mmCIF file of C-alpha atoms in Angstrom:
data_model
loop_
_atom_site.group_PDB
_atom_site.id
_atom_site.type_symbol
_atom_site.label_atom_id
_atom_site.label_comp_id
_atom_site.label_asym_id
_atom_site.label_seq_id
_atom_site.Cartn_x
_atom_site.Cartn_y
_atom_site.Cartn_z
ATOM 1 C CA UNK A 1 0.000 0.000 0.000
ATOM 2 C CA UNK A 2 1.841 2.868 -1.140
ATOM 3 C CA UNK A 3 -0.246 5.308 1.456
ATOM 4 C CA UNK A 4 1.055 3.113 4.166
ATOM 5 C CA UNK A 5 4.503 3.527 3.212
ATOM 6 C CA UNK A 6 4.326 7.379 3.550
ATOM 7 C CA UNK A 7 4.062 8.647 -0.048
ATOM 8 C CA UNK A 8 2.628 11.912 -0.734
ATOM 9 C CA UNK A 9 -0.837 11.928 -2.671
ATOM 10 C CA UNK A 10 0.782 13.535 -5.391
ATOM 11 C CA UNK A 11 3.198 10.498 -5.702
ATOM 12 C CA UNK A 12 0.506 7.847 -5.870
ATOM 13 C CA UNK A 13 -1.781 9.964 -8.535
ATOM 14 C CA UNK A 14 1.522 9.191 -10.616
ATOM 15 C CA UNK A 15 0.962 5.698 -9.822
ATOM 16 C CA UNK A 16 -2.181 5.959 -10.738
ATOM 17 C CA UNK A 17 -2.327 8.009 -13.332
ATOM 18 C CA UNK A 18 0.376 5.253 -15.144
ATOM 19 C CA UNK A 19 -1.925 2.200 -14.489
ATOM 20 C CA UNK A 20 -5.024 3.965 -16.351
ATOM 21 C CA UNK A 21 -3.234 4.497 -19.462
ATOM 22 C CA UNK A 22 -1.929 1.139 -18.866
ATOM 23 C CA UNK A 23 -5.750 0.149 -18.635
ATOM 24 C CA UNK A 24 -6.771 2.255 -21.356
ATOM 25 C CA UNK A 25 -4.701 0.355 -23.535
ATOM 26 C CA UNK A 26 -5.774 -3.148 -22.596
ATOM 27 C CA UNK A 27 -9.463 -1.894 -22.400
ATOM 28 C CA UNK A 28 -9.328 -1.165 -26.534
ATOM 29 C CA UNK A 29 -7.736 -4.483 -27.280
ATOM 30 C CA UNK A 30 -11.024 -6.224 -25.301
ATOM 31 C CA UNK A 31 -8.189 -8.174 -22.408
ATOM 32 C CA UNK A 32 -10.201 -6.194 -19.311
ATOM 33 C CA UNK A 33 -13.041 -4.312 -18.934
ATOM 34 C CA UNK A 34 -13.467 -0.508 -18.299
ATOM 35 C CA UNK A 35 -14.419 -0.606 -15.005
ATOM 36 C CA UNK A 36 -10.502 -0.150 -13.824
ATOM 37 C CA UNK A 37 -10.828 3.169 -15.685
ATOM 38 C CA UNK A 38 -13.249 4.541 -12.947
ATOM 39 C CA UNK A 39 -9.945 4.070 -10.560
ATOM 40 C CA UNK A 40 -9.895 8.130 -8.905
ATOM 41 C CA UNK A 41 -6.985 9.614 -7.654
ATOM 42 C CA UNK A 42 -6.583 11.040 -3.740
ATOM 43 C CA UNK A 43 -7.170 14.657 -3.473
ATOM 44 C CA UNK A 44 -3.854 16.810 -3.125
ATOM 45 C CA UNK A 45 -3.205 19.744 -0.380
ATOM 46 C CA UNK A 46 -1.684 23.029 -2.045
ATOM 47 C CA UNK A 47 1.537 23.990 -0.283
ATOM 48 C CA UNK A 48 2.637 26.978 -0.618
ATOM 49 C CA UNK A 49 6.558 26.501 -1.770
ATOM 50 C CA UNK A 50 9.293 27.148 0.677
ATOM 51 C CA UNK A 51 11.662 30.069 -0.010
ATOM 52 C CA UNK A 52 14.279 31.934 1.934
ATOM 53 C CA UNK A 53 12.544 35.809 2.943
ATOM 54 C CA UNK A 54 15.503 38.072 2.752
ATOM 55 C CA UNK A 55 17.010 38.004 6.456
ATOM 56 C CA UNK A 56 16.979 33.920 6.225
ATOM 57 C CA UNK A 57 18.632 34.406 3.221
ATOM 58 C CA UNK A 58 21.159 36.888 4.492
ATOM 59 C CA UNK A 59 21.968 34.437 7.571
ATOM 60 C CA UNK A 60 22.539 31.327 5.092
ATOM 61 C CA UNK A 61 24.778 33.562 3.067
ATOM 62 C CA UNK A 62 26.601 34.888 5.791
ATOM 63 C CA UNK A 63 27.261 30.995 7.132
ATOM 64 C CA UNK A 64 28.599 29.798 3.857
ATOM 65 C CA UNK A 65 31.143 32.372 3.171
ATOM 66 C CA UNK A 66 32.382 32.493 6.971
ATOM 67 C CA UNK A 67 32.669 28.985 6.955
ATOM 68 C CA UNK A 68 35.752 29.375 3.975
ATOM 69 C CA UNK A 69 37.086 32.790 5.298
ATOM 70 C CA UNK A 70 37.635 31.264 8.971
ATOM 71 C CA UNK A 71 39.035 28.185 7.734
ATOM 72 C CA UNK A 72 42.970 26.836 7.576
ATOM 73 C CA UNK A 73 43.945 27.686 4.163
ATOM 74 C CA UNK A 74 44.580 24.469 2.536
ATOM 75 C CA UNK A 75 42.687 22.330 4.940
ATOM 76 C CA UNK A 76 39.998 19.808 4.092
ATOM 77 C CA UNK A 77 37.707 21.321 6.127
ATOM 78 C CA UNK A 78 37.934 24.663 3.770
ATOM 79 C CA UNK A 79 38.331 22.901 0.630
ATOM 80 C CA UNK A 80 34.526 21.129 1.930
ATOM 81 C CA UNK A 81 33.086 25.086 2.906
ATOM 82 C CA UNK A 82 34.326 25.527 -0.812
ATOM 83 C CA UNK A 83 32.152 23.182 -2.217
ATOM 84 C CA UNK A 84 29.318 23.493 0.018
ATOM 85 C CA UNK A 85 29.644 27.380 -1.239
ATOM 86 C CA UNK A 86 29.953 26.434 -4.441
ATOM 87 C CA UNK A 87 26.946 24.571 -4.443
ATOM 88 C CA UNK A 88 24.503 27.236 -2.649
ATOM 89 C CA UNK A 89 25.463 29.666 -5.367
ATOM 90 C CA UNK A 90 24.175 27.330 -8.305
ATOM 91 C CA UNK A 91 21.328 26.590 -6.828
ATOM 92 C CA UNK A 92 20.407 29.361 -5.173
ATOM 93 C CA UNK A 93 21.918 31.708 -8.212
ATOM 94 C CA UNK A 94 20.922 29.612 -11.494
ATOM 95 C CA UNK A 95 18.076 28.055 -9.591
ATOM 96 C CA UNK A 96 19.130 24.594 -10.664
ATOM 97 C CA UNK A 97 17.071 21.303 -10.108
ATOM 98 C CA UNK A 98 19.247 19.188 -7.452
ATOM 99 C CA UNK A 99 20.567 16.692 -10.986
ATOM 100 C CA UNK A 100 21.058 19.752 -13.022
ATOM 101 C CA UNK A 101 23.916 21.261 -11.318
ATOM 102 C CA UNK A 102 25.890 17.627 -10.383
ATOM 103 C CA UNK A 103 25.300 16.994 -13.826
ATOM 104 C CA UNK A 104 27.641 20.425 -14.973
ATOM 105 C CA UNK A 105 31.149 19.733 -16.432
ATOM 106 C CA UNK A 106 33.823 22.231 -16.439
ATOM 107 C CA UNK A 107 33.096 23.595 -19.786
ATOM 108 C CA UNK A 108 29.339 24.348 -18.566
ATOM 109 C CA UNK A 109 30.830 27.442 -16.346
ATOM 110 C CA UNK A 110 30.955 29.974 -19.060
ATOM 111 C CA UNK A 111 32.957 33.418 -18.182
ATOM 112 C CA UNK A 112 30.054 35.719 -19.564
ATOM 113 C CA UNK A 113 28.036 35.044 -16.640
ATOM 114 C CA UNK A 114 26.188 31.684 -17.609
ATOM 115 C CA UNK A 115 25.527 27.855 -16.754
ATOM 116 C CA UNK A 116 25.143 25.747 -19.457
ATOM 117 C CA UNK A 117 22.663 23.108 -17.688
ATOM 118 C CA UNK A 118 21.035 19.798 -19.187
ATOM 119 C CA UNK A 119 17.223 19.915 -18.372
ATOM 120 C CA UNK A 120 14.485 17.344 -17.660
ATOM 121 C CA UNK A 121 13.764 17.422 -21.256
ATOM 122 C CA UNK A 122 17.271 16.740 -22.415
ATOM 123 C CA UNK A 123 17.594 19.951 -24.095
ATOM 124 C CA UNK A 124 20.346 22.138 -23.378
ATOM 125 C CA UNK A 125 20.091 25.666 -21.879
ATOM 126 C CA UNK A 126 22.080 28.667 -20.380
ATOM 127 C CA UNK A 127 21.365 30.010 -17.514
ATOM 128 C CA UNK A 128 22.177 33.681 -16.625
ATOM 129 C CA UNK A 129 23.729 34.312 -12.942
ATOM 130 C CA UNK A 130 25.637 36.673 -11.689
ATOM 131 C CA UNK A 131 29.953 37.088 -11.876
ATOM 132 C CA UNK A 132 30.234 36.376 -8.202
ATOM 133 C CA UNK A 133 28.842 32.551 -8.789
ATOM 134 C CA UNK A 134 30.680 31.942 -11.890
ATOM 135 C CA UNK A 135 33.560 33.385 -9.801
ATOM 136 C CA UNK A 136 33.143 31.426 -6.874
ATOM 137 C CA UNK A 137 32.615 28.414 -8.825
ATOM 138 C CA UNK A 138 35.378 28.333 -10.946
ATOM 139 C CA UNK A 139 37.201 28.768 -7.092
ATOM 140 C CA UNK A 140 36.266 25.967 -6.109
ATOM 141 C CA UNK A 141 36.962 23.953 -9.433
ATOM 142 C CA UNK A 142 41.214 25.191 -9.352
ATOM 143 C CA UNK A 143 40.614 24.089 -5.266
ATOM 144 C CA UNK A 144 39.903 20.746 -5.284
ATOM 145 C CA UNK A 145 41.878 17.899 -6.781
ATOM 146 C CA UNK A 146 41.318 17.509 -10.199
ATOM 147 C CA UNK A 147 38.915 14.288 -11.147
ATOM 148 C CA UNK A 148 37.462 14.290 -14.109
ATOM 149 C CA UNK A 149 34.997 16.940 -15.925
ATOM 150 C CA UNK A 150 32.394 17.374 -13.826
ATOM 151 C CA UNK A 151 32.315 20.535 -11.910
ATOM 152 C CA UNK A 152 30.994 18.596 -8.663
ATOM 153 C CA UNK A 153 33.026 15.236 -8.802
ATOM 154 C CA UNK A 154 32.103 11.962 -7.448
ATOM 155 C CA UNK A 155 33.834 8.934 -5.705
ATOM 156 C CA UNK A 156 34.656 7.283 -8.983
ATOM 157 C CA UNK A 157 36.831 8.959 -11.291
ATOM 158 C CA UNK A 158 35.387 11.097 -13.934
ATOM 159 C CA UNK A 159 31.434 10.649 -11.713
ATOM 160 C CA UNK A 160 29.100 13.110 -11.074
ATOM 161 C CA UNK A 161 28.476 14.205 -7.186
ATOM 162 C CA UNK A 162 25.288 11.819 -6.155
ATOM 163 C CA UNK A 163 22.659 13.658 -5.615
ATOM 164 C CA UNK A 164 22.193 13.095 -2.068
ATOM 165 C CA UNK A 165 25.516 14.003 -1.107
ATOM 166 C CA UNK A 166 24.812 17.910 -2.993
ATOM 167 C CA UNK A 167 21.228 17.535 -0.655
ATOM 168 C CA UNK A 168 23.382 16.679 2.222
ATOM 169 C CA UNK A 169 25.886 19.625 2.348
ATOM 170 C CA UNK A 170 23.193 21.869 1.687
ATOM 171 C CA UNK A 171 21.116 20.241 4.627
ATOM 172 C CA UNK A 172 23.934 20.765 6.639
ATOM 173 C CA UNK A 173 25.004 24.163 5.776
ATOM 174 C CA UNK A 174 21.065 25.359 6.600
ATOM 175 C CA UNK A 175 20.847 23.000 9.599
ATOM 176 C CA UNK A 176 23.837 25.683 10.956
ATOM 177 C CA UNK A 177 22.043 28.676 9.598
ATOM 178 C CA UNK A 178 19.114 27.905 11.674
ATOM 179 C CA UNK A 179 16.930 26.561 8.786
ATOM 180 C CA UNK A 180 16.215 22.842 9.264
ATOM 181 C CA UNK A 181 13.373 22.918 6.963
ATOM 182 C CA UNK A 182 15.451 24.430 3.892
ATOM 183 C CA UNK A 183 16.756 21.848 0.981
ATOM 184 C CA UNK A 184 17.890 22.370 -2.197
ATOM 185 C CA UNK A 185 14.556 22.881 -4.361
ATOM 186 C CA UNK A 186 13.930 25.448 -1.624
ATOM 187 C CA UNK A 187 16.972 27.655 -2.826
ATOM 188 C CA UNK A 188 15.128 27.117 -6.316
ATOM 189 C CA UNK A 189 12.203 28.591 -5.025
ATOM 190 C CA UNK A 190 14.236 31.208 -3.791
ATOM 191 C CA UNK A 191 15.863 32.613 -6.979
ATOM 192 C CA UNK A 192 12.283 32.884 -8.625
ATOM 193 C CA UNK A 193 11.424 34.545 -5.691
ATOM 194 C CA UNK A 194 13.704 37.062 -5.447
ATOM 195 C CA UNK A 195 13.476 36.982 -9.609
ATOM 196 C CA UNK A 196 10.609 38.317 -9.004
ATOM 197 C CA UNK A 197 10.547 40.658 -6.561
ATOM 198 C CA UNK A 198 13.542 42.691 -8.928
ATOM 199 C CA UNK A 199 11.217 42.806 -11.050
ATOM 200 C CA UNK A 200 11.587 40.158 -14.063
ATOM 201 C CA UNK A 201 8.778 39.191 -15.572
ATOM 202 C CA UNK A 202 7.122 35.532 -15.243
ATOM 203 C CA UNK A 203 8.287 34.761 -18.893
ATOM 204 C CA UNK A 204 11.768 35.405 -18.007
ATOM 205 C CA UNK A 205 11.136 33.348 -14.604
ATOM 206 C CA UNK A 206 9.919 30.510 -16.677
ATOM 207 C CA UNK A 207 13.094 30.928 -19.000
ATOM 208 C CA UNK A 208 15.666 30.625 -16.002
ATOM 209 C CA UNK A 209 13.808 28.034 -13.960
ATOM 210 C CA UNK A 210 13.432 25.995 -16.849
ATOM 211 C CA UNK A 211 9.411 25.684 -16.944
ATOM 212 C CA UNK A 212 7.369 23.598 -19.232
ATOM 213 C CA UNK A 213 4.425 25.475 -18.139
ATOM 214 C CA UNK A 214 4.363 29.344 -16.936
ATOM 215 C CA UNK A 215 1.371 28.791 -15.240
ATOM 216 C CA UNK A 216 4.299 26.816 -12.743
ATOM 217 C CA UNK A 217 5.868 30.478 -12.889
ATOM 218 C CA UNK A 218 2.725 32.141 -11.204
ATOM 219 C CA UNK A 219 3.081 31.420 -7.922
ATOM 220 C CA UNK A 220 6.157 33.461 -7.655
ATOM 221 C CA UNK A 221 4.172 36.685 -7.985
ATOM 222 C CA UNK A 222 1.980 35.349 -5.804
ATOM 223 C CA UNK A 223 4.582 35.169 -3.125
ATOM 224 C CA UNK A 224 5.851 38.749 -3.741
ATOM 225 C CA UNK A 225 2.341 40.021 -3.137
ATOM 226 C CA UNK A 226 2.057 38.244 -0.186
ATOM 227 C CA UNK A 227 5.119 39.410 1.250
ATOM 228 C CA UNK A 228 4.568 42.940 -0.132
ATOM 229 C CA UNK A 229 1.193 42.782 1.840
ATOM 230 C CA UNK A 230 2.900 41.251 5.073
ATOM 231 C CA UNK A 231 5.008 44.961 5.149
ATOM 232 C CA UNK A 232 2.519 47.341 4.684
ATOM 233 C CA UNK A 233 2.934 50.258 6.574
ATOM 234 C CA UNK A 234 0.031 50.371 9.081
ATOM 235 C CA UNK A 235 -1.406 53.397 7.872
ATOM 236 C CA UNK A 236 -5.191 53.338 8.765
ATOM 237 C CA UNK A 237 -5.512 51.085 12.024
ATOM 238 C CA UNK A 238 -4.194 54.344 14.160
ATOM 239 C CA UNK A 239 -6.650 56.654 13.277
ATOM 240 C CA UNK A 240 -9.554 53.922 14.930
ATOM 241 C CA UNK A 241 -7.458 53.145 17.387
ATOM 242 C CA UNK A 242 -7.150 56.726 17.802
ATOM 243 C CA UNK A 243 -11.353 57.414 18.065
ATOM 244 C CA UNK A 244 -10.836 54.786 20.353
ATOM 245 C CA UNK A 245 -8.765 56.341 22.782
ATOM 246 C CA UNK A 246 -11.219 59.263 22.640
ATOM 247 C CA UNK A 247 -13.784 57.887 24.315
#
């Protein structure tokens, strides 16, 4: 029972959603009859996505580059701030999926202030980011011992990171930042966030984030208005607070 075994509702309409084309298929060749077809799927709970507000943000920041400034020069333990650094700026900079940015060789790092990144699709694209993360990047790339092509290297020689070691250094780094809940598809929803809230437009959201759909997009203008909301100034209350006070 997949329920039982703690997956989301969303993961089991997959499930589902594969066995009734499976069904489909069968029913039209005559094997079964339609009743499978009337199979629903559980209802889903819309959560709103997890992003960094700007102070969070400033902390995590502030952890990650303290952690390689403090360091021994030359130690391991600076060389693993590096790449934990590193990593936060792709993510949190490009806005990377966890596989796209293990998946980057050294050639993907482009001087002009892009990532070349391979998508779900399998089509290529560039991502633009700021100097400072091609900058810190390519740090971190002359740092480490060379193995391989792939920016983020893995235990084999000339392997990709796995993906839950990039999850775990970013777990940690936020774990000592104060932000236990933060993983890396949070730092996604951070750059369209703050995307956002500079003002880029949803098309150009969709562009960096890599959406198939902008309507996946919306909900980062939905988050600036939120928070926009959240800091009103509290212009009106005083003045019936004020009538109040007269009485």
């Amino acid at each position: 029972d997949l329920e039982e075994h703690g997956n989301a509702p969303s993961s089991i309409n997959r499930h589902i959603w594969a066995l009734k084309s499976y069904f489909r298929f069968r029913v039209e060749t005559g094997v079964v009859g339609a009743e499978l077809l009337k199979i629903r799927g559980l209802k889903t709970i819309s959560r709103k996505p997890r992003f960094l507000a700007d102070k969070e943000w400033d902390r995590l920041l502030k952890v990650a580059v303290d952690a390689v400034y403090d360091l021994e020069t030359g130690s391991h333990a600076r060389l693993r701030a590096k790449l934990s650094l590193a990593l936060l700026y792709v993510y949190a900079g490009g806005g990377l999926r966890l596989s796209e940015a293990v998946g980057m060789k050294e050639e993907d790092i482009i001087d002009e202030g892009f990532l070349r990144v391979l998508r779900k699709g399998g089509h290529e694209d560039y991502v633009p980011v700021e100097d400072e993360v091609v900058r810190v990047v390519k740090d971190w790339i002359t740092s480490r011992p060379p193995n391989g092509r792939f920016v983020f290297p893995g235990k084999a020689p000339d392997s990709p990171m796995a993906r839950r070691t990039a999850q775990g250094l970013i777990k940690e780094l936020c774990r000592r930042a104060g932000l236990p809940d933060v993983h890396v598809h949070s730092l996604r929803h951070t750059a369209g966030y703050q995307l956002r809230k500079a003002g880029a437009s949803e098309r150009d959201i969709q562009d960096v984030l890599g959406h198939k759909n902008i309507a996946t997009t919306g909900i980062y203008t939905t988050l600036v208005r939120e928070d926009l909301r959240r800091r009103l100034p509290k212009r009106f209350a005083s003045a019936r607070q004020a009538r109040m006070d007269w009485k």
